[in-house]
PDB file of C-alpha atoms in Angstrom:
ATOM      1  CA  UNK A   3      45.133 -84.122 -61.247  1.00  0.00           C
ATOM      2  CA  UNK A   4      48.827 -82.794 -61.122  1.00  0.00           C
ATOM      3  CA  UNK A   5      49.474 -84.664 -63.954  1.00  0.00           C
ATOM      4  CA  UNK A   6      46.663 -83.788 -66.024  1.00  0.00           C
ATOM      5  CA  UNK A   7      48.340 -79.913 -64.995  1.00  0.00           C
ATOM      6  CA  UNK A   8      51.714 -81.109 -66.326  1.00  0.00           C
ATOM      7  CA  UNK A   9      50.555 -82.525 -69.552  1.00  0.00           C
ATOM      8  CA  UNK A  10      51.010 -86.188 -68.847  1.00  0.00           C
ATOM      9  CA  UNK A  11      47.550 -87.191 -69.701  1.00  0.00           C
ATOM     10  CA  UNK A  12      45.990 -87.755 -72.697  1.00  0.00           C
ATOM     11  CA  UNK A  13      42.752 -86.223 -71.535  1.00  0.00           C
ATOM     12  CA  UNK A  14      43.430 -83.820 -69.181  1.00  0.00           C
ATOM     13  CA  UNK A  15      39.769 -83.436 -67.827  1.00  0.00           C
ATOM     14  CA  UNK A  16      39.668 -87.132 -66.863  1.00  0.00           C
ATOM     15  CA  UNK A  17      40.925 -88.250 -63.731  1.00  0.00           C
ATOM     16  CA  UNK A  18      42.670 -91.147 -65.545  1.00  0.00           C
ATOM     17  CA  UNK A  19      46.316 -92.385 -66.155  1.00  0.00           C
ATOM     18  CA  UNK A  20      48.610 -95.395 -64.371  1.00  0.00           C
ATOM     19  CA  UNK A  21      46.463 -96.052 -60.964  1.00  0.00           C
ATOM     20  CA  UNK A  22      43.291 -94.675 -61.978  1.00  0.00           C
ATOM     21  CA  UNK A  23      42.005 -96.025 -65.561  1.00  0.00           C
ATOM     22  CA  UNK A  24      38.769 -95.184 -65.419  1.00  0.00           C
ATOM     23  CA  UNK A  25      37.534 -91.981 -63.106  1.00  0.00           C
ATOM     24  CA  UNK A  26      33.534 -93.612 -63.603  1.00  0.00           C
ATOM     25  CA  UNK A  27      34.899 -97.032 -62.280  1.00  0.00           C
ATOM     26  CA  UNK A  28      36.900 -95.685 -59.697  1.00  0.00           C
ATOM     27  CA  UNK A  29      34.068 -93.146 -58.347  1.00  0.00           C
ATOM     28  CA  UNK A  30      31.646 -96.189 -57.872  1.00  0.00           C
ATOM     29  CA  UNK A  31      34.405 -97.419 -56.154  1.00  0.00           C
ATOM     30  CA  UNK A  32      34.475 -94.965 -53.554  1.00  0.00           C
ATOM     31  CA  UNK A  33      30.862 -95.354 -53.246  1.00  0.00           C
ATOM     32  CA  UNK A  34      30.998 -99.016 -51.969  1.00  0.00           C
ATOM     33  CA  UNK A  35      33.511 -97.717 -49.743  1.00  0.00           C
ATOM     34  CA  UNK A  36      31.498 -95.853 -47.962  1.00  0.00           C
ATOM     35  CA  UNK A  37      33.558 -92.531 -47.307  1.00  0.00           C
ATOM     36  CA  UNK A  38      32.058 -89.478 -48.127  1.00  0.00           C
ATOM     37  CA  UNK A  39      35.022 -86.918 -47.884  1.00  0.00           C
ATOM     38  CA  UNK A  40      37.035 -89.188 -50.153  1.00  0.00           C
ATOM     39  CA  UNK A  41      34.318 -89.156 -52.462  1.00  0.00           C
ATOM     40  CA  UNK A  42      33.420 -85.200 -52.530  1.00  0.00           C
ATOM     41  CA  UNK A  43      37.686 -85.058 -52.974  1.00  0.00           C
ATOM     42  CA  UNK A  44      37.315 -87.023 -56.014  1.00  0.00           C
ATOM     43  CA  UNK A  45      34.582 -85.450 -57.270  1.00  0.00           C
ATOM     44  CA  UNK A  46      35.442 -81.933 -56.422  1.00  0.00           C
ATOM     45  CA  UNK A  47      39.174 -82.653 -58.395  1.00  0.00           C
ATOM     46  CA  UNK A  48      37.362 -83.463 -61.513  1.00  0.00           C
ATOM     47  CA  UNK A  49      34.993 -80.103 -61.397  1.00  0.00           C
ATOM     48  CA  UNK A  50      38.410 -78.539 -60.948  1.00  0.00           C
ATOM     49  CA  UNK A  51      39.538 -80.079 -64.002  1.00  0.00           C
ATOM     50  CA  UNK A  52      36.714 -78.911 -66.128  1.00  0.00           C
ATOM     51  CA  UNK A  53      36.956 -75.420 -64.776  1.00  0.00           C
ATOM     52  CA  UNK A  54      40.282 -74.973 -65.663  1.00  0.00           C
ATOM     53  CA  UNK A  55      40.438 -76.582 -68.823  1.00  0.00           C
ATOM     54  CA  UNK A  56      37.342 -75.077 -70.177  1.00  0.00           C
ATOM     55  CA  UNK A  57      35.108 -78.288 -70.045  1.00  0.00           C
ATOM     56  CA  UNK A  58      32.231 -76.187 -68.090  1.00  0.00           C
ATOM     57  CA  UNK A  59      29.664 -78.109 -69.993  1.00  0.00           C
ATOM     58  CA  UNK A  60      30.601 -81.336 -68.073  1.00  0.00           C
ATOM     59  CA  UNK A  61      31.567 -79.273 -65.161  1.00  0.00           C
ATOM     60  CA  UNK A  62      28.556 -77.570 -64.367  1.00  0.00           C
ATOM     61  CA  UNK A  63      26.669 -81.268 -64.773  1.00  0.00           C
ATOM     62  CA  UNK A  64      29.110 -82.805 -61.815  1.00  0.00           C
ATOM     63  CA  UNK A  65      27.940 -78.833 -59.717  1.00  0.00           C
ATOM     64  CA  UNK A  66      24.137 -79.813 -60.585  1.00  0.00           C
ATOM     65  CA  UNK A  67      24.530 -83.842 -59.552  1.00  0.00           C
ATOM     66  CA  UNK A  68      26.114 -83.025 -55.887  1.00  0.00           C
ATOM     67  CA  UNK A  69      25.150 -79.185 -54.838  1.00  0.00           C
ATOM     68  CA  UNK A  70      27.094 -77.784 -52.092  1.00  0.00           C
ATOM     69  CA  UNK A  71      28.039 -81.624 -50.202  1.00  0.00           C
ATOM     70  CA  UNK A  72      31.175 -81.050 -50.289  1.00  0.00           C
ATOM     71  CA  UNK A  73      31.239 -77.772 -48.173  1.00  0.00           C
ATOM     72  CA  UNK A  74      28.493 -79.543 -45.719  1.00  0.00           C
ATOM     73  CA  UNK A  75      30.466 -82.617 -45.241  1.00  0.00           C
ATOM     74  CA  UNK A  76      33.996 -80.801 -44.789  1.00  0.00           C
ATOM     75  CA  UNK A  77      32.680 -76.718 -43.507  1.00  0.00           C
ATOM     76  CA  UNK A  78      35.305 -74.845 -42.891  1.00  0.00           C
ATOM     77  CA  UNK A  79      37.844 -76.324 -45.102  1.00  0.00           C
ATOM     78  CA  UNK A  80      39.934 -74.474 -47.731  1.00  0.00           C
ATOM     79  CA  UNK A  81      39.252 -76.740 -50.539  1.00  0.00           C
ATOM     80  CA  UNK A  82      36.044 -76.563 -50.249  1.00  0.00           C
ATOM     81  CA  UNK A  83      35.379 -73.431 -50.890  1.00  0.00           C
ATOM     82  CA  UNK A  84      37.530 -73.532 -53.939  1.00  0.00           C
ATOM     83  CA  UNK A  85      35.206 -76.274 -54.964  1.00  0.00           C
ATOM     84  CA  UNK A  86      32.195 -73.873 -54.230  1.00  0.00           C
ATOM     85  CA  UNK A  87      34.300 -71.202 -57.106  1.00  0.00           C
ATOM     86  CA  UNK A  88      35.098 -73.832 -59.517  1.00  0.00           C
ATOM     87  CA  UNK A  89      31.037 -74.598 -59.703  1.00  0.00           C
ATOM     88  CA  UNK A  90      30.265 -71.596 -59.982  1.00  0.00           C
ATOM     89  CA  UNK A  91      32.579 -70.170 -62.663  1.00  0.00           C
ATOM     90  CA  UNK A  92      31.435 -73.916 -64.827  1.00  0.00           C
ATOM     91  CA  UNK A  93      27.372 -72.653 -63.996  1.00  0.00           C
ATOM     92  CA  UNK A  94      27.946 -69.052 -64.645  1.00  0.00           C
ATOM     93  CA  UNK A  95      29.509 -70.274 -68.121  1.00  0.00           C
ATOM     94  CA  UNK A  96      26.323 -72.284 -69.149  1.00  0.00           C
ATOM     95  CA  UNK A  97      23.838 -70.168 -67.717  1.00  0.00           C
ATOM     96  CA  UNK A  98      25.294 -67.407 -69.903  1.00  0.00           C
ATOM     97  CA  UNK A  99      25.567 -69.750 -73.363  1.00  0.00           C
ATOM     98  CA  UNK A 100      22.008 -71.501 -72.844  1.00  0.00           C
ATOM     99  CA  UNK A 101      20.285 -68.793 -70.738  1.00  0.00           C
ATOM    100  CA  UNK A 102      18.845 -72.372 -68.892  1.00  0.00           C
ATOM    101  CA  UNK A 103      17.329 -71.351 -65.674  1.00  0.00           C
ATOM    102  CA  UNK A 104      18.777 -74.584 -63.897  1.00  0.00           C
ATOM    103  CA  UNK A 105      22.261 -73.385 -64.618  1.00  0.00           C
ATOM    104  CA  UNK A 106      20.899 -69.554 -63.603  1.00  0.00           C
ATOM    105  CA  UNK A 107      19.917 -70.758 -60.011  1.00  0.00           C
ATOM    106  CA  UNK A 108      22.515 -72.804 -59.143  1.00  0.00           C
ATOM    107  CA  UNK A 109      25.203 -70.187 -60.226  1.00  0.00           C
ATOM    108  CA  UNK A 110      23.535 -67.587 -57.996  1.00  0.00           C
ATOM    109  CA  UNK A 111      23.594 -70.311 -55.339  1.00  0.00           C
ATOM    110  CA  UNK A 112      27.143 -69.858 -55.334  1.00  0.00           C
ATOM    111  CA  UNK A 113      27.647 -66.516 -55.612  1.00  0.00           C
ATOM    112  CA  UNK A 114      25.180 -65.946 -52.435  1.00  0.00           C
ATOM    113  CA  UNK A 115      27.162 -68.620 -50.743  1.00  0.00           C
ATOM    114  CA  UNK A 116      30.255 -66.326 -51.515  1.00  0.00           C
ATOM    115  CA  UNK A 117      28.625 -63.471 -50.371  1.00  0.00           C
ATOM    116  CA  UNK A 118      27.803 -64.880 -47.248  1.00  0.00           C
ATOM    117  CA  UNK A 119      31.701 -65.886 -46.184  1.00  0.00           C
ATOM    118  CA  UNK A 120      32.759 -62.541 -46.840  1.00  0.00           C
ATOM    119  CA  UNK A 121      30.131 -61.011 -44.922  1.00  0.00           C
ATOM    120  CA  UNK A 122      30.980 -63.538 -42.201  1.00  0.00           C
ATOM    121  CA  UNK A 123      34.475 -62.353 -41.939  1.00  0.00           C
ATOM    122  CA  UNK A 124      36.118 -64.769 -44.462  1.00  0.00           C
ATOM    123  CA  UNK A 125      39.213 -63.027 -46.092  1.00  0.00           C
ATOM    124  CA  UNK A 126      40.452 -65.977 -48.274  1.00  0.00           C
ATOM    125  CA  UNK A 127      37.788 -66.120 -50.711  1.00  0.00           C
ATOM    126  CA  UNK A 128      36.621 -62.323 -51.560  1.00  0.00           C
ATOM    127  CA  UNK A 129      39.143 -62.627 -54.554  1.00  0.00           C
ATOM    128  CA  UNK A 130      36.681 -65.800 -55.907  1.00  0.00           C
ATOM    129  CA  UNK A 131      33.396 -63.707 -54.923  1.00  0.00           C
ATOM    130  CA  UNK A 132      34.834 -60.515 -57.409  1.00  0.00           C
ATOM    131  CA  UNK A 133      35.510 -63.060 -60.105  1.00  0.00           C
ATOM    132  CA  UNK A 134      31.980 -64.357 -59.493  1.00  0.00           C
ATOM    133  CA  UNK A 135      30.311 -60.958 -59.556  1.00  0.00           C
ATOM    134  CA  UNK A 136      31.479 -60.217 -62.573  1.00  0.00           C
ATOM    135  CA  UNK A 137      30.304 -64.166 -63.946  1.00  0.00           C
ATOM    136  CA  UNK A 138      26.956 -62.543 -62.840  1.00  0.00           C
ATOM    137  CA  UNK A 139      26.976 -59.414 -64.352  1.00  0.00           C
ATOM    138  CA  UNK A 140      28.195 -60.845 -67.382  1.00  0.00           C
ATOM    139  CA  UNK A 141      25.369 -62.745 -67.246  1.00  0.00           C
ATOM    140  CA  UNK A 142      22.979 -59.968 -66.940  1.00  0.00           C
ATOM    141  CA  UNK A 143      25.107 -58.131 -69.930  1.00  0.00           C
ATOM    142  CA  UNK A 144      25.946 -55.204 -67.847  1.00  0.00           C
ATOM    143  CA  UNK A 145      29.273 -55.046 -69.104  1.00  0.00           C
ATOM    144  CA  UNK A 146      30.777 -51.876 -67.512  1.00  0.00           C
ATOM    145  CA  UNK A 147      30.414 -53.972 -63.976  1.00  0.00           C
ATOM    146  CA  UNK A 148      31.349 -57.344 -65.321  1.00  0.00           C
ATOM    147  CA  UNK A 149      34.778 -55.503 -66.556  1.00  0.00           C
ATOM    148  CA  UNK A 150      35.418 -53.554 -63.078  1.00  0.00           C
ATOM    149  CA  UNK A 151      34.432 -57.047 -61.536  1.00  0.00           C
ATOM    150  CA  UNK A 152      37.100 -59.146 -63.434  1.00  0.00           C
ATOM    151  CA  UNK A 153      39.951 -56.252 -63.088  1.00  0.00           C
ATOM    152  CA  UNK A 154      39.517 -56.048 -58.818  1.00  0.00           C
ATOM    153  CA  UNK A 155      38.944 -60.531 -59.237  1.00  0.00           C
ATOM    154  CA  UNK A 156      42.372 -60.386 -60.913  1.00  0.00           C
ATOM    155  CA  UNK A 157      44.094 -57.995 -58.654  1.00  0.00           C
ATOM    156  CA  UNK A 158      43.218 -59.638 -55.212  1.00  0.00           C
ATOM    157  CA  UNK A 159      43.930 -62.839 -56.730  1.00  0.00           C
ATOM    158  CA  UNK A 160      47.469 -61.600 -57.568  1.00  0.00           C
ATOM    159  CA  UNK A 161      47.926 -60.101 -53.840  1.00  0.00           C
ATOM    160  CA  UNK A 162      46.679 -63.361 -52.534  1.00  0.00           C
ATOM    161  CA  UNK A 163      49.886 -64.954 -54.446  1.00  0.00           C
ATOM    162  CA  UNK A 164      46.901 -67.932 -55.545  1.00  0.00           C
ATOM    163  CA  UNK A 165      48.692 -68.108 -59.270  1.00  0.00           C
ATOM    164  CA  UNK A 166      45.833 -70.468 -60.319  1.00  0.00           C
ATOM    165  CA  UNK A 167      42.950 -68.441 -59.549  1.00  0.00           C
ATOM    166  CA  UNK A 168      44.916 -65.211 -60.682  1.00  0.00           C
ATOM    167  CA  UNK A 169      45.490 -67.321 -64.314  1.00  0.00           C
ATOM    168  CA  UNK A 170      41.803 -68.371 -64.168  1.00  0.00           C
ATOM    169  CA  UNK A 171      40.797 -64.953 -63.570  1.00  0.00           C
ATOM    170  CA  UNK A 172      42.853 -63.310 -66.463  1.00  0.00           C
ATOM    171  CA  UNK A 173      41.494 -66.544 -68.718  1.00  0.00           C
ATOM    172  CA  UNK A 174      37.804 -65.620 -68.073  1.00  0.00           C
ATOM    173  CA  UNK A 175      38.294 -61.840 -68.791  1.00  0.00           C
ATOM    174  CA  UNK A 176      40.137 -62.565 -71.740  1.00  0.00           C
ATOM    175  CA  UNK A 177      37.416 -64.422 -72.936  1.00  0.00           C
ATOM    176  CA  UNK A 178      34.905 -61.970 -72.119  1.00  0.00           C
ATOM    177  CA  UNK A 179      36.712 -59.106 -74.088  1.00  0.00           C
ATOM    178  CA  UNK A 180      37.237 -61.068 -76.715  1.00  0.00           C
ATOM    179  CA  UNK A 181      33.393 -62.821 -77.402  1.00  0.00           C
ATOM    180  CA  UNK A 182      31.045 -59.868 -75.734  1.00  0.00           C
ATOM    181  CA  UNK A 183      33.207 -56.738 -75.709  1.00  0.00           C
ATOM    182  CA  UNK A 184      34.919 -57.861 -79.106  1.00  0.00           C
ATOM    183  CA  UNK A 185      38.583 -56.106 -78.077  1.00  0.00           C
ATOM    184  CA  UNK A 186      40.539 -59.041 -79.158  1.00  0.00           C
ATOM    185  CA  UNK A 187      43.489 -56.566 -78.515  1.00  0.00           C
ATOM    186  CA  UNK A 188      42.711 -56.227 -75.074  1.00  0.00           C
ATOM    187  CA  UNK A 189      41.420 -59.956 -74.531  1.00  0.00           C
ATOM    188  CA  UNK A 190      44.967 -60.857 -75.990  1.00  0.00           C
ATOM    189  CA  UNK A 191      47.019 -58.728 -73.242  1.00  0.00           C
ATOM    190  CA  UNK A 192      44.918 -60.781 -70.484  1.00  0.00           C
ATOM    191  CA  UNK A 193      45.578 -64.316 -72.564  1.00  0.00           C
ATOM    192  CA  UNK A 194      49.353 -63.797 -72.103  1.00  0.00           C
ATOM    193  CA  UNK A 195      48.666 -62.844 -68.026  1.00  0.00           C
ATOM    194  CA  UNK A 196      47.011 -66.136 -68.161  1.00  0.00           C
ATOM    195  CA  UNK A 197      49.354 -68.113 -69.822  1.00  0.00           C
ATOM    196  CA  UNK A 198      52.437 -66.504 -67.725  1.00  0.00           C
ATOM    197  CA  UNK A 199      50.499 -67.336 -64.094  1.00  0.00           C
ATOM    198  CA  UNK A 200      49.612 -71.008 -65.197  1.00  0.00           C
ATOM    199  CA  UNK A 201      53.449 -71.853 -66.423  1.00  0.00           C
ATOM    200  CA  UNK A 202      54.486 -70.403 -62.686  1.00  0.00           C
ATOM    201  CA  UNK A 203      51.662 -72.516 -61.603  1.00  0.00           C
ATOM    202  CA  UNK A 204      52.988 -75.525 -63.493  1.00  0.00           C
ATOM    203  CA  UNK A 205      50.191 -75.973 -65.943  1.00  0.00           C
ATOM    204  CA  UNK A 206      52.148 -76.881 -69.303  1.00  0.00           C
ATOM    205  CA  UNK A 207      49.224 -78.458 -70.401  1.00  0.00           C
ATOM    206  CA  UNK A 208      46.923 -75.560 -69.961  1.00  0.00           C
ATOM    207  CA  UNK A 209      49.820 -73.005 -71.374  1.00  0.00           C
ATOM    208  CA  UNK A 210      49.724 -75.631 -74.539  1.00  0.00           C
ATOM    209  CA  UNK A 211      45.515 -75.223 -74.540  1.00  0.00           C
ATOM    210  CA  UNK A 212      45.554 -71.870 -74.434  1.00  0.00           C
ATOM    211  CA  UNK A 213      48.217 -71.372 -77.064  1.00  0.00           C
ATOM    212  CA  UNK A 214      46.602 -73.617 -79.604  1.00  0.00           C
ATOM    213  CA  UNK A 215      43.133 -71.774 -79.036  1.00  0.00           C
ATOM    214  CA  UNK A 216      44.372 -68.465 -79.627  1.00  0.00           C
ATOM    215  CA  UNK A 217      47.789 -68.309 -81.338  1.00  0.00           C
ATOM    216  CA  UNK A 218      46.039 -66.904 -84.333  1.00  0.00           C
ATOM    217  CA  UNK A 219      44.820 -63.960 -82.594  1.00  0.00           C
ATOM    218  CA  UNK A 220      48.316 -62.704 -81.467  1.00  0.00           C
ATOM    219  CA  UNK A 221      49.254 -59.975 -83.266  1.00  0.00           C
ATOM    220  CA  UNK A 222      52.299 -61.885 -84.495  1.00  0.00           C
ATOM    221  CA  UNK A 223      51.055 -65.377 -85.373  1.00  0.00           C
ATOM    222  CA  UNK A 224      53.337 -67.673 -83.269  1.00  0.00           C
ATOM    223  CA  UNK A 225      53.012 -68.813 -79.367  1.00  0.00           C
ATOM    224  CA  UNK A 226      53.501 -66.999 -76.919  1.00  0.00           C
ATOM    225  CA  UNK A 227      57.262 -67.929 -75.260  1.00  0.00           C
ATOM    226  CA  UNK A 228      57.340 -67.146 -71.563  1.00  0.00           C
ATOM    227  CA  UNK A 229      61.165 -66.371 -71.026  1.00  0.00           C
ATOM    228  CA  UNK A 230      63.064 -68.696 -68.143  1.00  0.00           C
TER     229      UNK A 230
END
């Protein structure tokens, strides 16, 4: 996965490269094995993949095929509920481009999973639950929420010092300013957040994506250089 970060794989969504050539292979492997929190690791890794690199299409498929395992199997533990804000962001995304009610309930799974940590004293993951709220109210086009929603995601994120979820966060707002509020001059001023927090991250690969997607919406058409 770090590699797929760094740009040293040809498809960064695949968990593929010098020991594992083929992610489908090496998942059934895992099966025969037997060991369930190796498995959900794998399989969580790859959702993470999608989420970050857009692939939410794929991503919210791998949510729908295993649930919330990975939190049963392993409660209590920090990557875990990552894994349950990764689904959820990749569900949130398709529910709001097919308006599929399969994608609906299993995004509001996660958000009422969310909901429930932070009512149960959880501080680590209210930062995911404001980026989810505003998924949802996205989703149910009430945009004056879904911007507040995004703006408090993005600021506990950056208080948290969690530079990926802070770059997500800024990514996802971006995004939404640009395709339902349509203030590409705002969207842009979150892009360049984004890209800053994921080359502090370490992403090159996802600085590169993000670059080629919307270099021709900066005001002056050329990439974005973060300064050393």
């Amino acid at each position: 996965a770090c590699l797929c970060f760094m740009g040293l794989s040809d498809n960064p969504t695949e968990m593929s490269g010098e020991v594992i050539l083929n992610a489908e292979e090496f998942e059934c492997e895992l099966r025969s094995f037997e060991s369930k929190i190796a498995l959900m690791i794998f399989q969580s890794l790859r959702s993470f993949l999608c989420c970050i690199f857009g692939d939410h299409a794929k991503g919210a498929e791998l949510a729908l095929e295993r649930g919330n395992a990975y939190f049963r199997i392993t409660a209590g533990c920090p990557p875990a509920m990552h894994d349950t804000f990764h689904r959820g962001v990749s569900l949130f995304d398709m529910a709001r481009r097919t308006r599929r009610a399969k994608y609906k309930r299993a995004a509001k799974k996660t958000l009422s999973t969310m909901k429930r940590w932070v009512k149960c004293g959880n501080p680590n993951v209210v930062h995911m639950l404001k980026v989810l709220e505003a998924e949802h109210f996205a989703l149910s086009r009430d945009k004056e929420k879904a911007c507040v929603a995004y703006e408090k995601g993005i600021t506990l994120s950056i208080r948290c010092g969690i530079l990926q979820d802070a770059a997500l966060a800024n990514e996802r707002y971006g995004e939404y300013l640009l395709n339902e509020i349509k203030d590409p001059e705002k969207a842009m001023h979150y892009f360049e957040k984004a890209i800053i927090h994921y080359k502090d991250w370490g992403a090159l690969a996802k600085v590169d994506q993000l670059n080629d997607k919307y270099s021709k919406n900066w005001k002056v058409p050329c990439k974005i250089e973060i300064n050393e």
